[in-house]
Amino acid sequence: MDFRDGVRRALADQRLQDAYGKATGRFQRGRLKAFEEFPEGEALRDLARRIKAATIGELDRYLLKLSESGGPHRGGGWGAADAAEARRIVLELAARYGARRVVKSKSMTTEEIDLNEALEDAGIDTVETDLGEYIIQLAGETPSHIIAPAIHKTRDEVADLFVEKLGSPRLDRHEDLTHEARRHLREAFRRADLGITGVNFAVAETGTVAVVENEGNARFVSTLPRVHVAVMGMEKVVPDLASLAVFLKILARSATGQKASSYVSLISGPRRDGEEDGPEAFHLVVLDNGRSRMLADPELREALYCIRCGACLNACPVYRHAGGHSYGWVYSGPIGSVLAPSLADHASAAELPFASSLCGACREVCPVRIDLPRLLLAQRRQVVEAPVSERRRRPAKRGERLLVRAFAWVAASELRYRWASRLGYWLARPMARGGWWRPPFFGGWTRRRDLPAPAKKTFRQRWTEKD
Ligand code: SF4
């Protein structure tokens, strides 16, 4: 979907606006409270950033260590250069084990590679087992938030969906809907021969993968079927268990405001002799899919620090109004807009870095302090400077180009800048706080928000008077 069309549609849908406003507001308040009650949180964010910077700086070494550290009990490790290769590997594994029924836990990496479609096309029955993912799978939609895929759905819509797709009676309470989903999912777990999970972190030192969740479904997915396949982006590696502990402390607080996630599964391989639980075989698929390009680019490398907590989405005024589906691919919000031109291959990808006011709210909340505004600017510059043959973004409109040139001309001279500030002041006064006047090109800007009254004196005047 074209981003602008998606935004227009989302803005016209008051129900959607309410759903996003409510859910992101709840997440934001939860995050704020969690860090207020956690004095060491800020220092841990600094430490987490240092760990990420060091690990991403030597990613090849840590990936090699990860591949060597599992020991003989570990199943296969697979490197996938792109989405097509990752799909092929998973399909080959399914064929090798004769798997006809797959259960999955929530994994944005498998969404990134369109794994469900590939499995279904191969005739493999595939069931998402995270409640939000299950809902959107039934609805035939894609996730609209990194950690809350069905954030855009109301309880009534879910109730209607269950009536239509599951043949359930009309259920009105959250508990009843959850119970109904659980009833169907238990059956899917029981019948599945292959389970697929994502990976939140992979510990290089021990070869352990950590899967973080709140529902317990990933634990079923990784233990009940005969085979477990975990799919991870190559940036998910952390050096050791001590580093893992740092990330676990800030991930849940940033994502949902919880002190800790309900379930953290540490998986180091299949069931060993004498053990009762676990799969017979375990395979780890490590996905590149454009990440090496970002790694090689000193301007963009920082984007690989992301631990997919979703906090930047909740803080972003653009995401909160545009909604996840407007972005047209799996990762939305500020981090999605940074990743899109490098990882995504769809028409809107190059537009997305421009979908930001650069207010900096995302940088404030990011647990690993990723400088998202700087990354968005870097992506914008790279998109604009790309050779014409490679450009996927439509060129700026004539009016937009003229406006930027006019600003550059004004800003290049102190005198012109000073006079323009005064002029802006006199133009903005009648517009402010629902005033009567709208300049011809800025009507859209004030249609949905107030323009605050300008200060009586410009910054430059106050600065001069200060002396
Ligand atoms: S960029 Fe930061 S805030 Fe956004 S999802 Fe990644 S880790 Fe979370």
PDB file of N, CA and C and ligand atoms in Angstrom, residues 146 305-313 335 362 365-368 370 372, ligand 1:
ATOM      1  N   ILE A 146       4.954  -4.003  16.403  1.00  0.00           N
ATOM      2  CA  ILE A 146       6.002  -5.014  16.590  1.00  0.00           C
ATOM      3  C   ILE A 146       5.653  -5.991  17.717  1.00  0.00           C
ATOM      4  N   TYR A 305      21.289  -2.155  16.364  1.00  0.00           N
ATOM      5  CA  TYR A 305      21.256  -2.300  17.826  1.00  0.00           C
ATOM      6  C   TYR A 305      19.839  -2.641  18.306  1.00  0.00           C
ATOM      7  N   CYS A 306      18.853  -2.478  17.439  1.00  0.00           N
ATOM      8  CA  CYS A 306      17.432  -2.557  17.839  1.00  0.00           C
ATOM      9  C   CYS A 306      17.088  -3.914  18.461  1.00  0.00           C
ATOM     10  N   ILE A 307      16.365  -3.860  19.588  1.00  0.00           N
ATOM     11  CA  ILE A 307      15.936  -5.117  20.230  1.00  0.00           C
ATOM     12  C   ILE A 307      14.419  -5.315  20.065  1.00  0.00           C
ATOM     13  N   ARG A 308      13.810  -4.543  19.141  1.00  0.00           N
ATOM     14  CA  ARG A 308      12.391  -4.733  18.765  1.00  0.00           C
ATOM     15  C   ARG A 308      11.442  -4.664  19.969  1.00  0.00           C
ATOM     16  N   CYS A 309      11.598  -3.611  20.764  1.00  0.00           N
ATOM     17  CA  CYS A 309      10.703  -3.466  21.918  1.00  0.00           C
ATOM     18  C   CYS A 309       9.423  -2.737  21.548  1.00  0.00           C
ATOM     19  N   GLY A 310       9.459  -1.944  20.484  1.00  0.00           N
ATOM     20  CA  GLY A 310       8.255  -1.226  20.037  1.00  0.00           C
ATOM     21  C   GLY A 310       8.043   0.115  20.722  1.00  0.00           C
ATOM     22  N   ALA A 311       8.942   0.508  21.645  1.00  0.00           N
ATOM     23  CA  ALA A 311       8.716   1.764  22.379  1.00  0.00           C
ATOM     24  C   ALA A 311       8.726   2.976  21.445  1.00  0.00           C
ATOM     25  N   CYS A 312       9.564   2.928  20.410  1.00  0.00           N
ATOM     26  CA  CYS A 312       9.628   4.098  19.517  1.00  0.00           C
ATOM     27  C   CYS A 312       8.327   4.247  18.722  1.00  0.00           C
ATOM     28  N   LEU A 313       7.633   3.147  18.473  1.00  0.00           N
ATOM     29  CA  LEU A 313       6.340   3.234  17.775  1.00  0.00           C
ATOM     30  C   LEU A 313       5.332   3.956  18.663  1.00  0.00           C
ATOM     31  N   ILE A 335      11.639   2.954  13.687  1.00  0.00           N
ATOM     32  CA  ILE A 335      12.655   1.952  13.319  1.00  0.00           C
ATOM     33  C   ILE A 335      12.288   1.302  11.982  1.00  0.00           C
ATOM     34  N   CYS A 362      11.257   9.325  19.765  1.00  0.00           N
ATOM     35  CA  CYS A 362      11.697   7.932  19.624  1.00  0.00           C
ATOM     36  C   CYS A 362      13.064   7.722  20.267  1.00  0.00           C
ATOM     37  N   VAL A 365      12.990   7.355  24.138  1.00  0.00           N
ATOM     38  CA  VAL A 365      12.485   6.140  24.784  1.00  0.00           C
ATOM     39  C   VAL A 365      13.264   4.880  24.407  1.00  0.00           C
ATOM     40  N   CYS A 366      14.092   4.957  23.389  1.00  0.00           N
ATOM     41  CA  CYS A 366      14.758   3.736  22.914  1.00  0.00           C
ATOM     42  C   CYS A 366      15.676   3.165  24.003  1.00  0.00           C
ATOM     43  N   PRO A 367      15.484   1.911  24.390  1.00  0.00           N
ATOM     44  CA  PRO A 367      16.285   1.349  25.490  1.00  0.00           C
ATOM     45  C   PRO A 367      17.771   1.258  25.176  1.00  0.00           C
ATOM     46  N   VAL A 368      18.132   1.223  23.893  1.00  0.00           N
ATOM     47  CA  VAL A 368      19.564   1.179  23.556  1.00  0.00           C
ATOM     48  C   VAL A 368      20.012   2.518  22.952  1.00  0.00           C
ATOM     49  N   ILE A 370      19.189   4.386  20.473  1.00  0.00           N
ATOM     50  CA  ILE A 370      19.479   4.543  19.042  1.00  0.00           C
ATOM     51  C   ILE A 370      19.076   5.958  18.626  1.00  0.00           C
ATOM     52  N   LEU A 372      17.557   7.635  16.409  1.00  0.00           N
ATOM     53  CA  LEU A 372      16.671   7.403  15.251  1.00  0.00           C
ATOM     54  C   LEU A 372      16.534   8.635  14.344  1.00  0.00           C
TER      55      LEU A 372
HETATM   56  S1  SF4 B   1      14.568   1.342  17.755  1.00  0.00           S
HETATM   57 FE1  SF4 B   1      14.777   1.288  19.985  1.00  0.00          FE
HETATM   58  S2  SF4 B   1      12.718   1.847  20.723  1.00  0.00           S
HETATM   59 FE2  SF4 B   1      12.464   1.261  18.562  1.00  0.00          FE
HETATM   60  S3  SF4 B   1      11.935  -0.904  18.596  1.00  0.00           S
HETATM   61 FE3  SF4 B   1      14.184  -0.772  18.379  1.00  0.00          FE
HETATM   62  S4  SF4 B   1      14.981  -0.884  20.465  1.00  0.00           S
HETATM   63 FE4  SF4 B   1      12.790  -0.408  20.642  1.00  0.00          FE
END
